[in-house]
Amino acid sequence: MIRNAPIKRLVHGGLTVEGYSRAAVQTYWRVPELKLGFDLGAQPWDFMGTATWFVTHTHLDHIAALPVYVARRRLMKMEPPTIYLPEHAVPLVERLLQVVSRLDRGRLPCELIGVRPGDEVELSRELVVTVVPTKHTVPSLGYLVWERRRKLKAEYQSLTGEQIRDLRLSGTDVTEERRIPILGYLGDTDPHGLDDNPIMYQARILIVEMTFVAPSHRKEKIHKHGHMHLDDFVERQERFQNELIIAGHFSTRCNEDQIRRMVERTFPAMLDGRLHVWL
């Protein structure tokens, strides 16, 4: 397989998280089992087969590869992809694709769908994605993937199969929808991305930024620029109910060894083994 961009992989609970993220460099993630990806700061060749993407914001390290991705799918005679992105960005990205299309002398077919906080995207009967607000220096969003199940309503659980069948035949809806938050993705955000969306603390897998880790990095300035610091996780460590927390998007001001050392010094048990540093 052609490797034109770095990819890390981690499997948890039947879901494979793949991608790479480094602040101001490139950010891209995908979950093959869910048939979706997040952000397009670069485009590994073997990510091309994923046809549905959710973009958090329009900084180049999160969106620069969008034209490349669309062009590759056209070149390989694949169906046009569907890309969800902040509503305000749709006309701007359309213009970007028009300019690149003229430069490349090739069509760039795709479906751009603008979304806002509170929107829901139905991917299938079992999966739905909700859009949540985050806080960055440009309009930004986060995404939460839910697994949907139909369960028998509590008031009917003592009935026999025949009684439940009769109720169904009479037109009574005997089931109700239950949702399980299986994956949360925040993109770039200050701590409001977590605190304003507390369900993120309950997602089975949480992918979150931890851009700054050094004590010399001032939190006030970091928050002003829409990012998080290691200390923000210390302050919220009791709130994380996630089975797996993937922290990424680290600043290039620190090298990999420095980042690991500072995170492990702060969290020697790595939040009971749930915190994973993505480097």
PDB file of C-alpha atoms in Angstrom:
ATOM      1  CA  MET A   1       0.000   0.000   0.000  1.00  0.00           C
ATOM      2  CA  ILE A   2       1.209   3.499  -0.861  1.00  0.00           C
ATOM      3  CA  ARG A   3       2.175   5.479   2.248  1.00  0.00           C
ATOM      4  CA  ASN A   4       2.137   9.184   1.569  1.00  0.00           C
ATOM      5  CA  ALA A   5       1.180  10.377   5.072  1.00  0.00           C
ATOM      6  CA  PRO A   6       1.779   8.969   8.569  1.00  0.00           C
ATOM      7  CA  ILE A   7      -0.911   6.784  10.089  1.00  0.00           C
ATOM      8  CA  LYS A   8      -1.232   5.477  13.632  1.00  0.00           C
ATOM      9  CA  ARG A   9      -3.787   2.807  14.530  1.00  0.00           C
ATOM     10  CA  LEU A  10      -5.487   1.732  17.720  1.00  0.00           C
ATOM     11  CA  VAL A  11      -8.291  -0.810  18.156  1.00  0.00           C
ATOM     12  CA  HIS A  12     -10.776  -0.571  21.015  1.00  0.00           C
ATOM     13  CA  GLY A  13     -14.131  -2.227  21.498  1.00  0.00           C
ATOM     14  CA  GLY A  14     -14.389  -3.329  17.910  1.00  0.00           C
ATOM     15  CA  LEU A  15     -13.557   0.113  16.496  1.00  0.00           C
ATOM     16  CA  THR A  16     -10.302   0.988  14.745  1.00  0.00           C
ATOM     17  CA  VAL A  17      -9.113   4.574  15.126  1.00  0.00           C
ATOM     18  CA  GLU A  18      -6.624   5.594  12.438  1.00  0.00           C
ATOM     19  CA  GLY A  19      -4.911   8.845  11.593  1.00  0.00           C
ATOM     20  CA  TYR A  20      -2.461  11.456  12.704  1.00  0.00           C
ATOM     21  CA  SER A  21      -2.679  14.905  14.255  1.00  0.00           C
ATOM     22  CA  ARG A  22      -0.087  17.565  14.978  1.00  0.00           C
ATOM     23  CA  ALA A  23      -0.950  21.235  15.437  1.00  0.00           C
ATOM     24  CA  ALA A  24      -0.225  23.440  12.413  1.00  0.00           C
ATOM     25  CA  VAL A  25       0.960  20.360  10.489  1.00  0.00           C
ATOM     26  CA  GLN A  26      -1.946  18.067   9.602  1.00  0.00           C
ATOM     27  CA  THR A  27      -4.953  16.393  11.185  1.00  0.00           C
ATOM     28  CA  TYR A  28      -6.985  13.495   9.798  1.00  0.00           C
ATOM     29  CA  TRP A  29      -8.793  10.611  11.454  1.00  0.00           C
ATOM     30  CA  ARG A  30     -11.047   7.813  10.331  1.00  0.00           C
ATOM     31  CA  VAL A  31     -12.910   4.850  11.818  1.00  0.00           C
ATOM     32  CA  PRO A  32     -13.267   2.184   9.081  1.00  0.00           C
ATOM     33  CA  GLU A  33     -16.002   0.234  10.875  1.00  0.00           C
ATOM     34  CA  LEU A  34     -18.173   3.373  11.000  1.00  0.00           C
ATOM     35  CA  LYS A  35     -17.296   4.260   7.379  1.00  0.00           C
ATOM     36  CA  LEU A  36     -16.494   7.863   8.257  1.00  0.00           C
ATOM     37  CA  GLY A  37     -13.595  10.210   8.853  1.00  0.00           C
ATOM     38  CA  PHE A  38     -12.878  13.512  10.552  1.00  0.00           C
ATOM     39  CA  ASP A  39     -10.914  16.427   9.089  1.00  0.00           C
ATOM     40  CA  LEU A  40      -8.827  16.466   5.929  1.00  0.00           C
ATOM     41  CA  GLY A  41      -5.547  18.161   6.774  1.00  0.00           C
ATOM     42  CA  ALA A  42      -3.823  15.479   4.700  1.00  0.00           C
ATOM     43  CA  GLN A  43      -5.046  12.428   2.816  1.00  0.00           C
ATOM     44  CA  PRO A  44      -3.349   9.052   3.211  1.00  0.00           C
ATOM     45  CA  TRP A  45      -3.893   7.119  -0.005  1.00  0.00           C
ATOM     46  CA  ASP A  46      -5.715   4.256   1.695  1.00  0.00           C
ATOM     47  CA  PHE A  47      -8.170   6.683   3.354  1.00  0.00           C
ATOM     48  CA  MET A  48      -9.566   7.408  -0.102  1.00  0.00           C
ATOM     49  CA  GLY A  49     -12.116   4.601   0.146  1.00  0.00           C
ATOM     50  CA  THR A  50     -13.911   6.315   3.036  1.00  0.00           C
ATOM     51  CA  ALA A  51     -16.713   8.308   1.427  1.00  0.00           C
ATOM     52  CA  THR A  52     -18.115  10.320   4.353  1.00  0.00           C
ATOM     53  CA  TRP A  53     -16.169  13.014   6.187  1.00  0.00           C
ATOM     54  CA  PHE A  54     -16.903  15.504   8.948  1.00  0.00           C
ATOM     55  CA  VAL A  55     -14.790  18.682   8.970  1.00  0.00           C
ATOM     56  CA  THR A  56     -14.550  20.658  12.214  1.00  0.00           C
ATOM     57  CA  HIS A  57     -13.214  23.985  10.907  1.00  0.00           C
ATOM     58  CA  THR A  58     -11.381  25.605   8.034  1.00  0.00           C
ATOM     59  CA  HIS A  59      -7.817  25.978   9.271  1.00  0.00           C
ATOM     60  CA  LEU A  60      -5.533  24.500   6.645  1.00  0.00           C
ATOM     61  CA  ASP A  61      -4.114  21.760   8.852  1.00  0.00           C
ATOM     62  CA  HIS A  62      -7.681  20.406   9.003  1.00  0.00           C
ATOM     63  CA  ILE A  63      -8.973  21.025   5.467  1.00  0.00           C
ATOM     64  CA  ALA A  64      -6.075  21.532   3.017  1.00  0.00           C
ATOM     65  CA  ALA A  65      -6.338  18.054   1.484  1.00  0.00           C
ATOM     66  CA  LEU A  66     -10.043  18.253   0.665  1.00  0.00           C
ATOM     67  CA  PRO A  67      -9.455  18.985  -3.068  1.00  0.00           C
ATOM     68  CA  VAL A  68      -6.829  16.233  -3.268  1.00  0.00           C
ATOM     69  CA  TYR A  69      -9.195  13.718  -1.706  1.00  0.00           C
ATOM     70  CA  VAL A  70     -12.046  14.586  -4.074  1.00  0.00           C
ATOM     71  CA  ALA A  71      -9.742  14.480  -7.097  1.00  0.00           C
ATOM     72  CA  ARG A  72      -8.356  11.055  -6.149  1.00  0.00           C
ATOM     73  CA  ARG A  73     -11.828   9.548  -5.880  1.00  0.00           C
ATOM     74  CA  ARG A  74     -12.748  10.929  -9.305  1.00  0.00           C
ATOM     75  CA  LEU A  75      -9.481   9.606 -10.752  1.00  0.00           C
ATOM     76  CA  MET A  76     -10.239   6.148  -9.362  1.00  0.00           C
ATOM     77  CA  LYS A  77     -13.827   6.309 -10.700  1.00  0.00           C
ATOM     78  CA  MET A  78     -15.368   6.242  -7.230  1.00  0.00           C
ATOM     79  CA  GLU A  79     -18.673   7.838  -6.290  1.00  0.00           C
ATOM     80  CA  PRO A  80     -18.457  11.514  -5.226  1.00  0.00           C
ATOM     81  CA  PRO A  81     -17.895  11.758  -1.470  1.00  0.00           C
ATOM     82  CA  THR A  82     -20.117  13.478   1.076  1.00  0.00           C
ATOM     83  CA  ILE A  83     -18.441  16.089   3.240  1.00  0.00           C
ATOM     84  CA  TYR A  84     -20.125  17.726   6.229  1.00  0.00           C
ATOM     85  CA  LEU A  85     -18.631  21.022   7.349  1.00  0.00           C
ATOM     86  CA  PRO A  86     -19.589  24.247   9.163  1.00  0.00           C
ATOM     87  CA  GLU A  87     -22.447  25.886   7.298  1.00  0.00           C
ATOM     88  CA  HIS A  88     -20.687  29.205   6.759  1.00  0.00           C
ATOM     89  CA  ALA A  89     -17.808  27.470   4.964  1.00  0.00           C
ATOM     90  CA  VAL A  90     -19.835  25.800   2.207  1.00  0.00           C
ATOM     91  CA  PRO A  91     -19.795  28.676  -0.342  1.00  0.00           C
ATOM     92  CA  LEU A  92     -16.121  29.336   0.360  1.00  0.00           C
ATOM     93  CA  VAL A  93     -15.150  25.689  -0.133  1.00  0.00           C
ATOM     94  CA  GLU A  94     -17.257  25.588  -3.310  1.00  0.00           C
ATOM     95  CA  ARG A  95     -15.216  28.521  -4.640  1.00  0.00           C
ATOM     96  CA  LEU A  96     -11.989  26.819  -3.576  1.00  0.00           C
ATOM     97  CA  LEU A  97     -12.941  23.680  -5.494  1.00  0.00           C
ATOM     98  CA  GLN A  98     -13.876  25.743  -8.548  1.00  0.00           C
ATOM     99  CA  VAL A  99     -10.461  27.424  -8.591  1.00  0.00           C
ATOM    100  CA  VAL A 100      -8.591  24.151  -8.045  1.00  0.00           C
ATOM    101  CA  SER A 101     -10.714  22.506 -10.745  1.00  0.00           C
ATOM    102  CA  ARG A 102      -9.624  25.173 -13.231  1.00  0.00           C
ATOM    103  CA  LEU A 103      -5.978  24.793 -12.217  1.00  0.00           C
ATOM    104  CA  ASP A 104      -6.151  21.007 -12.398  1.00  0.00           C
ATOM    105  CA  ARG A 105      -8.386  20.956 -15.490  1.00  0.00           C
ATOM    106  CA  GLY A 106     -10.467  18.241 -13.916  1.00  0.00           C
ATOM    107  CA  ARG A 107     -13.860  18.006 -12.255  1.00  0.00           C
ATOM    108  CA  LEU A 108     -14.064  17.799  -8.461  1.00  0.00           C
ATOM    109  CA  PRO A 109     -17.463  16.219  -7.793  1.00  0.00           C
ATOM    110  CA  CYS A 110     -18.584  16.009  -4.183  1.00  0.00           C
ATOM    111  CA  GLU A 111     -21.543  16.807  -1.986  1.00  0.00           C
ATOM    112  CA  LEU A 112     -20.865  19.574   0.525  1.00  0.00           C
ATOM    113  CA  ILE A 113     -23.413  19.714   3.339  1.00  0.00           C
ATOM    114  CA  GLY A 114     -23.372  22.570   5.821  1.00  0.00           C
ATOM    115  CA  VAL A 115     -24.198  21.772   9.432  1.00  0.00           C
ATOM    116  CA  ARG A 116     -24.791  23.749  12.611  1.00  0.00           C
ATOM    117  CA  PRO A 117     -24.782  22.898  16.329  1.00  0.00           C
ATOM    118  CA  GLY A 118     -27.824  20.796  17.145  1.00  0.00           C
ATOM    119  CA  ASP A 119     -28.067  19.183  13.698  1.00  0.00           C
ATOM    120  CA  GLU A 120     -28.302  15.421  13.345  1.00  0.00           C
ATOM    121  CA  VAL A 121     -26.950  13.367  10.474  1.00  0.00           C
ATOM    122  CA  GLU A 122     -28.426   9.909   9.983  1.00  0.00           C
ATOM    123  CA  LEU A 123     -25.742   7.640   8.568  1.00  0.00           C
ATOM    124  CA  SER A 124     -27.779   4.453   8.814  1.00  0.00           C
ATOM    125  CA  ARG A 125     -30.543   2.871  10.825  1.00  0.00           C
ATOM    126  CA  GLU A 126     -27.997   2.144  13.552  1.00  0.00           C
ATOM    127  CA  LEU A 127     -25.789   5.245  13.465  1.00  0.00           C
ATOM    128  CA  VAL A 128     -26.474   8.956  13.845  1.00  0.00           C
ATOM    129  CA  VAL A 129     -24.053  11.861  14.251  1.00  0.00           C
ATOM    130  CA  THR A 130     -24.938  14.945  16.280  1.00  0.00           C
ATOM    131  CA  VAL A 131     -23.217  18.277  15.753  1.00  0.00           C
ATOM    132  CA  VAL A 132     -22.010  20.184  18.823  1.00  0.00           C
ATOM    133  CA  PRO A 133     -20.533  23.674  19.322  1.00  0.00           C
ATOM    134  CA  THR A 134     -16.852  24.142  20.088  1.00  0.00           C
ATOM    135  CA  LYS A 135     -14.799  27.288  20.604  1.00  0.00           C
ATOM    136  CA  HIS A 136     -11.844  28.133  18.404  1.00  0.00           C
ATOM    137  CA  THR A 137     -10.484  31.190  16.576  1.00  0.00           C
ATOM    138  CA  VAL A 138     -12.713  30.431  13.577  1.00  0.00           C
ATOM    139  CA  PRO A 139     -16.224  28.923  13.652  1.00  0.00           C
ATOM    140  CA  SER A 140     -15.787  25.309  14.687  1.00  0.00           C
ATOM    141  CA  LEU A 141     -17.781  22.188  15.461  1.00  0.00           C
ATOM    142  CA  GLY A 142     -17.440  18.849  17.174  1.00  0.00           C
ATOM    143  CA  TYR A 143     -19.185  15.594  16.333  1.00  0.00           C
ATOM    144  CA  LEU A 144     -20.652  12.782  18.410  1.00  0.00           C
ATOM    145  CA  VAL A 145     -21.431   9.387  16.897  1.00  0.00           C
ATOM    146  CA  TRP A 146     -24.305   7.472  18.477  1.00  0.00           C
ATOM    147  CA  GLU A 147     -25.337   3.859  18.126  1.00  0.00           C
ATOM    148  CA  ARG A 148     -29.126   3.573  17.976  1.00  0.00           C
ATOM    149  CA  ARG A 149     -31.023   0.582  19.259  1.00  0.00           C
ATOM    150  CA  ARG A 150     -34.713  -0.231  19.603  1.00  0.00           C
ATOM    151  CA  LYS A 151     -35.611  -1.602  23.024  1.00  0.00           C
ATOM    152  CA  LEU A 152     -38.890  -2.844  24.443  1.00  0.00           C
ATOM    153  CA  LYS A 153     -40.505  -0.130  26.541  1.00  0.00           C
ATOM    154  CA  ALA A 154     -40.377  -0.739  30.278  1.00  0.00           C
ATOM    155  CA  GLU A 155     -44.163  -0.954  30.634  1.00  0.00           C
ATOM    156  CA  TYR A 156     -44.300  -3.920  28.237  1.00  0.00           C
ATOM    157  CA  GLN A 157     -41.377  -5.979  29.523  1.00  0.00           C
ATOM    158  CA  SER A 158     -43.568  -8.231  31.686  1.00  0.00           C
ATOM    159  CA  LEU A 159     -45.840  -9.165  28.775  1.00  0.00           C
ATOM    160  CA  THR A 160     -45.720 -12.431  26.857  1.00  0.00           C
ATOM    161  CA  GLY A 161     -44.616 -12.644  23.268  1.00  0.00           C
ATOM    162  CA  GLU A 162     -48.194 -13.069  22.118  1.00  0.00           C
ATOM    163  CA  GLN A 163     -49.349  -9.990  24.035  1.00  0.00           C
ATOM    164  CA  ILE A 164     -46.537  -7.913  22.532  1.00  0.00           C
ATOM    165  CA  ARG A 165     -47.428  -9.222  19.085  1.00  0.00           C
ATOM    166  CA  ASP A 166     -51.073  -8.238  19.565  1.00  0.00           C
ATOM    167  CA  LEU A 167     -50.074  -4.743  20.633  1.00  0.00           C
ATOM    168  CA  ARG A 168     -47.906  -4.368  17.543  1.00  0.00           C
ATOM    169  CA  LEU A 169     -50.730  -5.578  15.313  1.00  0.00           C
ATOM    170  CA  SER A 170     -53.029  -3.007  16.904  1.00  0.00           C
ATOM    171  CA  GLY A 171     -50.634  -0.236  15.907  1.00  0.00           C
ATOM    172  CA  THR A 172     -49.017   0.322  19.294  1.00  0.00           C
ATOM    173  CA  ASP A 173     -45.329   1.186  19.247  1.00  0.00           C
ATOM    174  CA  VAL A 174     -43.919  -1.124  21.906  1.00  0.00           C
ATOM    175  CA  THR A 175     -40.288  -0.093  21.505  1.00  0.00           C
ATOM    176  CA  GLU A 176     -38.297   3.080  22.098  1.00  0.00           C
ATOM    177  CA  GLU A 177     -35.032   4.358  20.746  1.00  0.00           C
ATOM    178  CA  ARG A 178     -31.997   4.221  22.969  1.00  0.00           C
ATOM    179  CA  ARG A 179     -28.729   5.852  22.052  1.00  0.00           C
ATOM    180  CA  ILE A 180     -25.224   4.946  23.115  1.00  0.00           C
ATOM    181  CA  PRO A 181     -22.470   7.567  22.550  1.00  0.00           C
ATOM    182  CA  ILE A 182     -19.720   5.524  20.974  1.00  0.00           C
ATOM    183  CA  LEU A 183     -17.305   8.169  19.685  1.00  0.00           C
ATOM    184  CA  GLY A 184     -16.761  11.862  20.341  1.00  0.00           C
ATOM    185  CA  TYR A 185     -14.507  14.053  18.212  1.00  0.00           C
ATOM    186  CA  LEU A 186     -13.766  17.640  19.199  1.00  0.00           C
ATOM    187  CA  GLY A 187     -11.242  19.013  16.709  1.00  0.00           C
ATOM    188  CA  ASP A 188      -9.643  22.259  17.907  1.00  0.00           C
ATOM    189  CA  THR A 189     -11.306  23.888  20.896  1.00  0.00           C
ATOM    190  CA  ASP A 190     -10.750  25.475  24.260  1.00  0.00           C
ATOM    191  CA  PRO A 191     -12.265  23.674  27.309  1.00  0.00           C
ATOM    192  CA  HIS A 192     -15.755  24.855  26.342  1.00  0.00           C
ATOM    193  CA  GLY A 193     -15.766  22.039  23.785  1.00  0.00           C
ATOM    194  CA  LEU A 194     -15.893  19.609  26.694  1.00  0.00           C
ATOM    195  CA  ASP A 195     -17.778  21.560  29.322  1.00  0.00           C
ATOM    196  CA  ASP A 196     -20.562  22.779  27.015  1.00  0.00           C
ATOM    197  CA  ASN A 197     -21.037  19.250  25.671  1.00  0.00           C
ATOM    198  CA  PRO A 198     -20.883  17.038  28.786  1.00  0.00           C
ATOM    199  CA  ILE A 199     -21.957  13.966  26.824  1.00  0.00           C
ATOM    200  CA  MET A 200     -18.390  13.995  25.435  1.00  0.00           C
ATOM    201  CA  TYR A 201     -17.231  12.813  28.856  1.00  0.00           C
ATOM    202  CA  GLN A 202     -19.399   9.703  28.407  1.00  0.00           C
ATOM    203  CA  ALA A 203     -18.524   8.671  24.845  1.00  0.00           C
ATOM    204  CA  ARG A 204     -16.932   5.232  24.703  1.00  0.00           C
ATOM    205  CA  ILE A 205     -14.013   6.705  22.733  1.00  0.00           C
ATOM    206  CA  LEU A 206     -13.079  10.391  22.962  1.00  0.00           C
ATOM    207  CA  ILE A 207     -10.674  12.004  20.495  1.00  0.00           C
ATOM    208  CA  VAL A 208      -9.616  15.341  21.915  1.00  0.00           C
ATOM    209  CA  GLU A 209      -6.892  17.910  21.465  1.00  0.00           C
ATOM    210  CA  MET A 210      -4.177  18.533  24.060  1.00  0.00           C
ATOM    211  CA  THR A 211      -2.193  21.073  22.088  1.00  0.00           C
ATOM    212  CA  PHE A 212      -0.014  22.401  24.912  1.00  0.00           C
ATOM    213  CA  VAL A 213       1.600  20.494  27.765  1.00  0.00           C
ATOM    214  CA  ALA A 214       4.548  22.540  29.107  1.00  0.00           C
ATOM    215  CA  PRO A 215       4.180  24.489  32.386  1.00  0.00           C
ATOM    216  CA  SER A 216       5.579  27.542  30.579  1.00  0.00           C
ATOM    217  CA  HIS A 217       2.641  27.563  28.171  1.00  0.00           C
ATOM    218  CA  ARG A 218       0.153  30.049  29.633  1.00  0.00           C
ATOM    219  CA  LYS A 219      -3.400  28.746  29.840  1.00  0.00           C
ATOM    220  CA  GLU A 220      -5.040  32.154  29.419  1.00  0.00           C
ATOM    221  CA  LYS A 221      -3.326  32.710  26.078  1.00  0.00           C
ATOM    222  CA  ILE A 222      -3.938  29.098  25.041  1.00  0.00           C
ATOM    223  CA  HIS A 223      -7.661  29.392  25.750  1.00  0.00           C
ATOM    224  CA  LYS A 224      -7.821  32.723  23.925  1.00  0.00           C
ATOM    225  CA  HIS A 225      -6.532  30.969  20.820  1.00  0.00           C
ATOM    226  CA  GLY A 226      -9.024  28.122  21.147  1.00  0.00           C
ATOM    227  CA  HIS A 227      -6.855  25.307  22.473  1.00  0.00           C
ATOM    228  CA  MET A 228      -6.383  23.185  25.582  1.00  0.00           C
ATOM    229  CA  HIS A 229      -3.538  22.587  27.994  1.00  0.00           C
ATOM    230  CA  LEU A 230      -2.577  19.486  29.941  1.00  0.00           C
ATOM    231  CA  ASP A 231      -3.700  21.297  33.098  1.00  0.00           C
ATOM    232  CA  ASP A 232      -7.257  21.473  31.707  1.00  0.00           C
ATOM    233  CA  PHE A 233      -7.330  17.682  31.833  1.00  0.00           C
ATOM    234  CA  VAL A 234      -6.023  17.671  35.394  1.00  0.00           C
ATOM    235  CA  GLU A 235      -8.881  19.948  36.449  1.00  0.00           C
ATOM    236  CA  ARG A 236     -11.445  17.656  34.777  1.00  0.00           C
ATOM    237  CA  GLN A 237      -9.925  14.237  35.406  1.00  0.00           C
ATOM    238  CA  GLU A 238     -12.829  13.069  37.595  1.00  0.00           C
ATOM    239  CA  ARG A 239     -15.331  13.828  34.842  1.00  0.00           C
ATOM    240  CA  PHE A 240     -13.906  11.528  32.184  1.00  0.00           C
ATOM    241  CA  GLN A 241     -16.066   8.396  32.054  1.00  0.00           C
ATOM    242  CA  ASN A 242     -14.682   7.368  28.648  1.00  0.00           C
ATOM    243  CA  GLU A 243     -13.226   3.907  28.093  1.00  0.00           C
ATOM    244  CA  LEU A 244     -10.524   5.415  25.862  1.00  0.00           C
ATOM    245  CA  ILE A 245      -9.271   9.001  25.612  1.00  0.00           C
ATOM    246  CA  ILE A 246      -7.040   9.767  22.643  1.00  0.00           C
ATOM    247  CA  ALA A 247      -5.166  13.038  23.092  1.00  0.00           C
ATOM    248  CA  GLY A 248      -3.544  14.550  20.014  1.00  0.00           C
ATOM    249  CA  HIS A 249      -2.861  17.743  18.062  1.00  0.00           C
ATOM    250  CA  PHE A 250       0.237  18.483  20.141  1.00  0.00           C
ATOM    251  CA  SER A 251       2.201  21.648  19.462  1.00  0.00           C
ATOM    252  CA  THR A 252       5.492  21.350  17.586  1.00  0.00           C
ATOM    253  CA  ARG A 253       7.091  23.500  20.282  1.00  0.00           C
ATOM    254  CA  CYS A 254       7.791  20.227  22.093  1.00  0.00           C
ATOM    255  CA  ASN A 255       9.231  17.052  20.647  1.00  0.00           C
ATOM    256  CA  GLU A 256       7.646  13.632  21.151  1.00  0.00           C
ATOM    257  CA  ASP A 257       9.828  12.634  24.100  1.00  0.00           C
ATOM    258  CA  GLN A 258       9.113  15.898  25.913  1.00  0.00           C
ATOM    259  CA  ILE A 259       5.375  15.514  25.377  1.00  0.00           C
ATOM    260  CA  ARG A 260       5.302  11.929  26.629  1.00  0.00           C
ATOM    261  CA  ARG A 261       7.443  12.784  29.636  1.00  0.00           C
ATOM    262  CA  MET A 262       5.254  15.718  30.711  1.00  0.00           C
ATOM    263  CA  VAL A 263       1.982  13.847  30.242  1.00  0.00           C
ATOM    264  CA  GLU A 264       3.225  10.726  32.051  1.00  0.00           C
ATOM    265  CA  ARG A 265       4.645  12.842  34.880  1.00  0.00           C
ATOM    266  CA  THR A 266       1.228  14.455  35.331  1.00  0.00           C
ATOM    267  CA  PHE A 267      -0.758  11.230  34.892  1.00  0.00           C
ATOM    268  CA  PRO A 268       1.535   8.360  35.974  1.00  0.00           C
ATOM    269  CA  ALA A 269      -1.353   5.876  35.661  1.00  0.00           C
ATOM    270  CA  MET A 270      -2.557   7.549  32.431  1.00  0.00           C
ATOM    271  CA  LEU A 271      -6.076   7.832  33.884  1.00  0.00           C
ATOM    272  CA  ASP A 272      -6.157   4.136  34.748  1.00  0.00           C
ATOM    273  CA  GLY A 273      -4.704   3.284  31.351  1.00  0.00           C
ATOM    274  CA  ARG A 274      -7.492   5.039  29.464  1.00  0.00           C
ATOM    275  CA  LEU A 275      -5.414   8.029  28.274  1.00  0.00           C
ATOM    276  CA  HIS A 276      -3.483   7.455  25.046  1.00  0.00           C
ATOM    277  CA  VAL A 277      -0.983  10.001  23.736  1.00  0.00           C
ATOM    278  CA  TRP A 278      -1.224  10.080  19.922  1.00  0.00           C
ATOM    279  CA  LEU A 279       2.295  10.740  18.653  1.00  0.00           C
TER     280      LEU A 279
END
